[in-house]
């Protein structure tokens, strides 16, 4: 999801790595209409370079993408000098961009030696050790605490190796297969944000005037073949319910592009209508891959949709004649605009 900085980003005193990534997601859209297209292209190339450099796996094709974005940045960065925004770009961080591709070829991906790793070590080796001390004779106490942590980690590693060996021995000859974690599942709150909301209210608050028509066609498609009617008759018919339970957000685990298992990563998608608490609705935009030609570095093979509603079918609908062909209980209503 996209984080909303309600007070802006200029008031942030200490910016973490996660916050920097959230800022990068919205920065380009904030610049549209504020600077010329040449400046937009320069910022887009720099942001794309930063995103590509964070990949946990690289090949010659992704390195070529890196080089193209770096070349575009150098072609368009003169815009900021002509507009007197900067006098030059003689900054070590900008110079270091020239060595990224060579460093990746020689040393591997940047997650092996970037600043985030050392920040993590600073927390584990310094901050946690300081908290465990009495704050007076802290240095020898921190060293002793680290020594104990290393011994505990070594013992935990040995125990996990031993348990894994026993599990493998027990699974031999029994057809044991470790099933990979299921990704892509929706995670919803136990109770809806709006229970039994009328269809008329949904049309107004969610700014979805075509919702009823699309819902009728959608449900008609799931009727048994012998009971389906033409679209015109389906649109003229009435629905067997007048209310729906509505959720305003859900979480899901996106598929990892690099096939490595990263547990605990969730994205949140929101469709929040106008309410008494807030007069500003929020309907998130999603990029959905629809073709085999979709790439992680471009928009080919993808479509843009805006999420308007997340609902649950009424229980009376579950007992209708379409029961055997009904889709999963929870449905999303979205509008495609690309």
XYZ file of C-alpha atoms in Angstrom:
338
model
C 0.000 0.000 0.000
C 0.834 3.685 -0.175
C 1.431 5.566 3.036
C -0.319 8.900 3.538
C 1.917 11.572 5.073
C -0.822 13.857 6.416
C 1.708 16.417 7.740
C 4.027 16.221 4.734
C 7.596 14.923 4.687
C 9.482 18.124 5.532
C 8.614 17.770 9.236
C 10.145 14.299 9.554
C 13.109 14.523 11.931
C 14.551 11.027 11.537
C 13.674 9.119 8.392
C 14.018 5.340 8.485
C 14.736 3.144 5.493
C 11.101 2.014 5.358
C 9.880 5.617 5.375
C 12.275 6.483 2.554
C 10.776 3.688 0.467
C 7.258 4.959 1.178
C 8.319 8.479 0.181
C 9.785 7.156 -3.070
C 6.425 5.611 -3.945
C 4.576 8.936 -3.888
C 7.306 11.437 -4.769
C 6.967 11.221 -8.549
C 3.190 11.736 -8.513
C 3.659 14.800 -6.276
C 5.954 16.383 -8.874
C 3.563 15.988 -11.813
C 2.389 19.441 -12.870
C 4.954 21.153 -10.624
C 8.045 20.838 -12.854
C 8.665 20.382 -16.571
C 8.643 16.979 -18.259
C 12.446 16.979 -18.427
C 12.650 17.200 -14.641
C 10.001 14.484 -14.303
C 12.051 12.178 -16.527
C 15.178 12.834 -14.472
C 13.395 12.043 -11.195
C 11.710 8.991 -12.674
C 15.027 7.601 -13.897
C 16.684 8.160 -10.532
C 13.810 6.516 -8.629
C 13.802 3.587 -11.054
C 17.544 3.164 -10.569
C 17.120 3.111 -6.782
C 14.340 0.535 -7.044
C 16.278 -1.717 -9.430
C 19.418 -1.540 -7.303
C 17.500 -3.077 -4.387
C 16.793 -6.328 -6.231
C 17.909 -9.408 -4.344
C 18.770 -11.135 -7.625
C 20.336 -9.744 -10.793
C 21.205 -10.894 -14.285
C 22.557 -9.111 -17.338
C 19.078 -7.961 -18.320
C 18.371 -6.193 -15.024
C 21.862 -4.688 -15.087
C 21.070 -3.357 -18.545
C 17.937 -1.742 -17.102
C 20.131 -0.140 -14.445
C 22.487 1.278 -17.061
C 19.600 2.659 -19.130
C 18.105 4.464 -16.137
C 21.514 5.843 -15.177
C 22.039 7.137 -18.726
C 18.607 8.787 -18.675
C 19.425 10.453 -15.366
C 22.626 11.946 -16.799
C 20.779 13.087 -19.929
C 18.095 15.003 -18.038
C 19.745 16.133 -14.800
C 20.952 19.370 -16.409
C 17.362 20.599 -15.998
C 18.002 21.271 -12.299
C 21.143 23.283 -13.115
C 19.386 25.408 -15.758
C 16.579 26.186 -13.304
C 19.147 27.222 -10.632
C 17.946 24.454 -8.328
C 21.517 23.202 -8.010
C 24.874 24.499 -9.131
C 26.315 21.033 -9.702
C 25.967 17.369 -8.740
C 29.439 16.883 -7.291
C 28.125 14.725 -4.480
C 29.734 11.397 -3.503
C 26.386 9.579 -3.497
C 25.695 10.595 -7.085
C 29.210 9.579 -8.100
C 28.730 6.180 -6.449
C 25.891 5.426 -8.885
C 28.528 4.968 -11.585
C 30.003 1.998 -9.717
C 26.829 0.102 -8.818
C 26.754 -2.181 -11.849
C 30.437 -3.056 -11.565
C 30.078 -3.671 -7.824
C 27.097 -5.980 -8.359
C 29.059 -8.006 -10.900
C 32.026 -8.362 -8.533
C 30.430 -8.487 -5.096
C 26.846 -9.600 -5.677
C 23.589 -7.833 -4.925
C 23.594 -4.728 -2.768
C 21.734 -6.363 0.110
C 25.089 -7.907 1.053
C 26.839 -4.596 1.712
C 24.377 -1.699 1.840
C 23.898 0.644 4.797
C 20.745 -1.124 6.000
C 22.806 -4.127 7.076
C 25.080 -2.014 9.276
C 22.102 -0.179 10.767
C 20.660 -3.550 11.726
C 23.966 -4.578 13.289
C 24.070 -1.291 15.196
C 20.700 -2.108 16.746
C 21.617 -5.696 17.636
C 25.173 -5.104 18.844
C 24.994 -1.619 20.371
C 21.474 -0.533 21.285
C 20.284 -3.869 22.674
C 23.533 -4.328 24.591
C 23.212 -0.856 26.070
C 19.667 -1.605 27.227
C 20.892 -4.779 28.951
C 23.601 -2.894 30.901
C 23.241 -0.857 34.092
C 24.169 2.301 32.101
C 27.310 2.901 34.211
C 30.078 0.388 33.563
C 28.418 -0.374 30.253
C 31.248 -1.400 27.898
C 32.371 -4.692 29.560
C 28.713 -5.531 30.243
C 27.854 -5.072 26.572
C 30.760 -7.333 25.554
C 29.615 -10.042 27.983
C 26.013 -9.691 26.795
C 27.104 -10.102 23.159
C 29.144 -13.182 24.064
C 26.108 -14.752 25.691
C 23.918 -13.906 22.715
C 26.384 -15.621 20.378
C 26.343 -18.765 22.530
C 22.542 -18.796 22.560
C 22.435 -18.328 18.791
C 24.912 -21.190 18.286
C 22.852 -23.488 20.491
C 19.625 -22.534 18.698
C 21.274 -23.268 15.358
C 22.411 -26.676 16.598
C 18.924 -27.492 17.914
C 17.248 -26.467 14.660
C 19.738 -28.586 12.668
C 19.073 -31.550 14.959
C 15.276 -31.167 14.714
C 15.488 -30.890 10.943
C 17.557 -34.081 10.729
C 15.034 -35.956 12.867
C 12.144 -34.685 10.752
C 13.849 -35.765 7.532
C 14.522 -39.233 8.952
C 10.903 -39.577 10.047
C 9.632 -38.522 6.640
C 11.631 -41.082 4.640
C 9.331 -43.636 3.036
C 6.141 -41.906 4.196
C 5.651 -39.656 1.216
C 6.297 -36.571 3.305
C 6.280 -33.358 1.318
C 6.674 -29.969 2.919
C 3.993 -27.811 1.349
C 5.072 -24.257 0.551
C 3.192 -21.424 2.229
C 0.096 -20.302 0.375
C 0.501 -16.783 -0.946
C -2.096 -14.472 -2.392
C -4.741 -15.172 0.244
C -6.845 -12.266 1.460
C -6.693 -11.387 5.143
C -9.871 -9.703 6.371
C -11.116 -8.416 9.685
C -13.472 -10.768 11.493
C -16.349 -8.287 11.304
C -17.202 -5.878 8.445
C -16.693 -2.144 8.745
C -20.308 -1.609 7.674
C -22.777 -4.388 8.343
C -25.924 -4.743 6.234
C -25.334 -1.607 4.218
C -28.115 -0.920 1.732
C -27.362 -1.073 -1.973
C -28.611 2.502 -2.416
C -26.108 3.779 0.154
C -23.294 1.829 -1.504
C -23.949 3.531 -4.849
C -23.648 6.984 -3.272
C -20.910 6.633 -0.663
C -18.604 4.493 -2.801
C -19.109 6.596 -5.961
C -20.003 3.451 -7.887
C -23.131 4.188 -9.991
C -22.574 1.113 -12.155
C -22.244 -1.308 -9.249
C -25.755 -2.807 -9.426
C -25.605 -3.409 -13.180
C -22.225 -5.104 -12.964
C -23.340 -7.144 -9.958
C -26.380 -8.462 -11.842
C -24.270 -9.491 -14.836
C -21.661 -11.016 -12.551
C -24.177 -13.174 -10.680
C -25.984 -14.147 -13.878
C -22.713 -15.564 -15.214
C -22.573 -17.967 -12.260
C -26.057 -19.370 -12.732
C -26.317 -22.906 -14.166
C -26.262 -22.878 -17.965
C -29.938 -23.763 -18.187
C -30.982 -20.815 -16.036
C -28.826 -18.024 -17.452
C -30.665 -15.209 -19.202
C -29.527 -12.636 -21.788
C -27.732 -9.604 -20.411
C -30.682 -7.288 -21.098
C -33.024 -9.464 -19.044
C -30.447 -9.779 -16.275
C -30.103 -5.993 -16.074
C -33.878 -5.575 -15.912
C -34.243 -8.140 -13.124
C -34.085 -7.612 -9.380
C -31.534 -8.907 -6.915
C -32.563 -11.393 -4.200
C -31.076 -9.127 -1.514
C -31.024 -5.427 -0.641
C -28.071 -5.255 1.751
C -24.413 -6.256 1.806
C -21.695 -6.449 4.419
C -18.861 -4.117 3.430
C -15.184 -4.185 4.397
C -12.981 -1.122 3.898
C -9.603 -2.837 3.685
C -7.852 -6.153 3.316
C -4.316 -7.488 3.409
C -2.625 -9.929 1.089
C 0.805 -11.469 0.613
C 2.109 -10.511 -2.842
C 3.950 -13.073 -4.903
C 7.694 -12.729 -4.608
C 9.420 -12.039 -7.908
C 12.565 -13.872 -6.836
C 11.030 -17.165 -5.627
C 12.542 -16.874 -2.167
C 10.324 -17.199 0.851
C 9.841 -13.964 2.762
C 7.283 -14.486 5.495
C 5.380 -11.685 7.120
C 5.269 -9.340 4.113
C 1.763 -7.972 3.623
C 0.287 -5.163 1.576
C -2.881 -3.326 2.601
C -5.484 -2.191 0.077
C -8.172 0.274 1.158
C -11.559 1.351 -0.204
C -12.870 3.829 2.383
C -15.964 5.885 1.441
C -17.096 9.256 2.751
C -18.166 9.053 6.386
C -18.896 11.275 9.365
C -15.287 11.012 10.486
C -13.768 11.856 7.126
C -15.195 13.733 4.164
C -12.333 12.574 1.936
C -12.773 9.077 0.471
C -9.875 6.772 -0.331
C -10.026 4.254 -3.162
C -6.631 2.677 -3.782
C -5.232 2.015 -7.238
C -3.737 -1.380 -8.044
C -1.509 -2.637 -10.850
C -2.585 -6.137 -11.891
C -0.569 -8.483 -14.101
C -2.853 -9.950 -16.766
C -0.428 -11.354 -19.337
C 2.626 -13.547 -19.597
C 4.564 -10.609 -21.071
C 4.277 -8.667 -17.801
C 7.631 -7.575 -16.394
C 8.647 -6.360 -12.970
C 10.418 -3.343 -14.446
C 7.736 -2.106 -16.849
C 3.971 -1.878 -17.293
C 3.614 -4.174 -20.305
C 1.082 -6.899 -19.613
C -0.526 -5.007 -16.712
C -3.714 -3.013 -16.159
C -4.604 -0.289 -13.661
C -7.724 -0.731 -11.560
C -9.279 1.415 -8.855
C -10.824 -0.491 -5.955
C -14.240 0.832 -4.902
C -15.788 -1.868 -2.760
C -15.054 -5.066 -0.879
C -18.234 -6.895 0.060
C -19.699 -10.220 1.091
C -22.655 -11.932 -0.569
C -25.838 -11.979 1.475
C -26.689 -15.320 3.100
C -29.943 -15.470 1.145
C -27.935 -15.406 -2.041
C -25.944 -18.400 -0.828
C -29.148 -20.452 -0.705
C -30.355 -19.409 -4.143
C -30.313 -21.600 -7.225
C -26.860 -20.297 -8.159
C -25.395 -21.810 -4.996
C -23.339 -24.530 -6.644
C -21.633 -22.084 -9.019
C -21.158 -19.104 -6.723
C -17.678 -17.559 -6.454
C -15.944 -17.201 -3.076
C -17.941 -15.294 -0.487
C -15.893 -12.080 -0.667
C -15.813 -10.035 -3.868
C -14.042 -6.852 -4.931
C -15.666 -4.242 -7.139
C -13.143 -2.246 -9.139
C -12.959 -0.075 -12.231
C -10.353 -0.575 -14.909
C -8.994 2.627 -16.411
C -6.085 1.458 -18.574
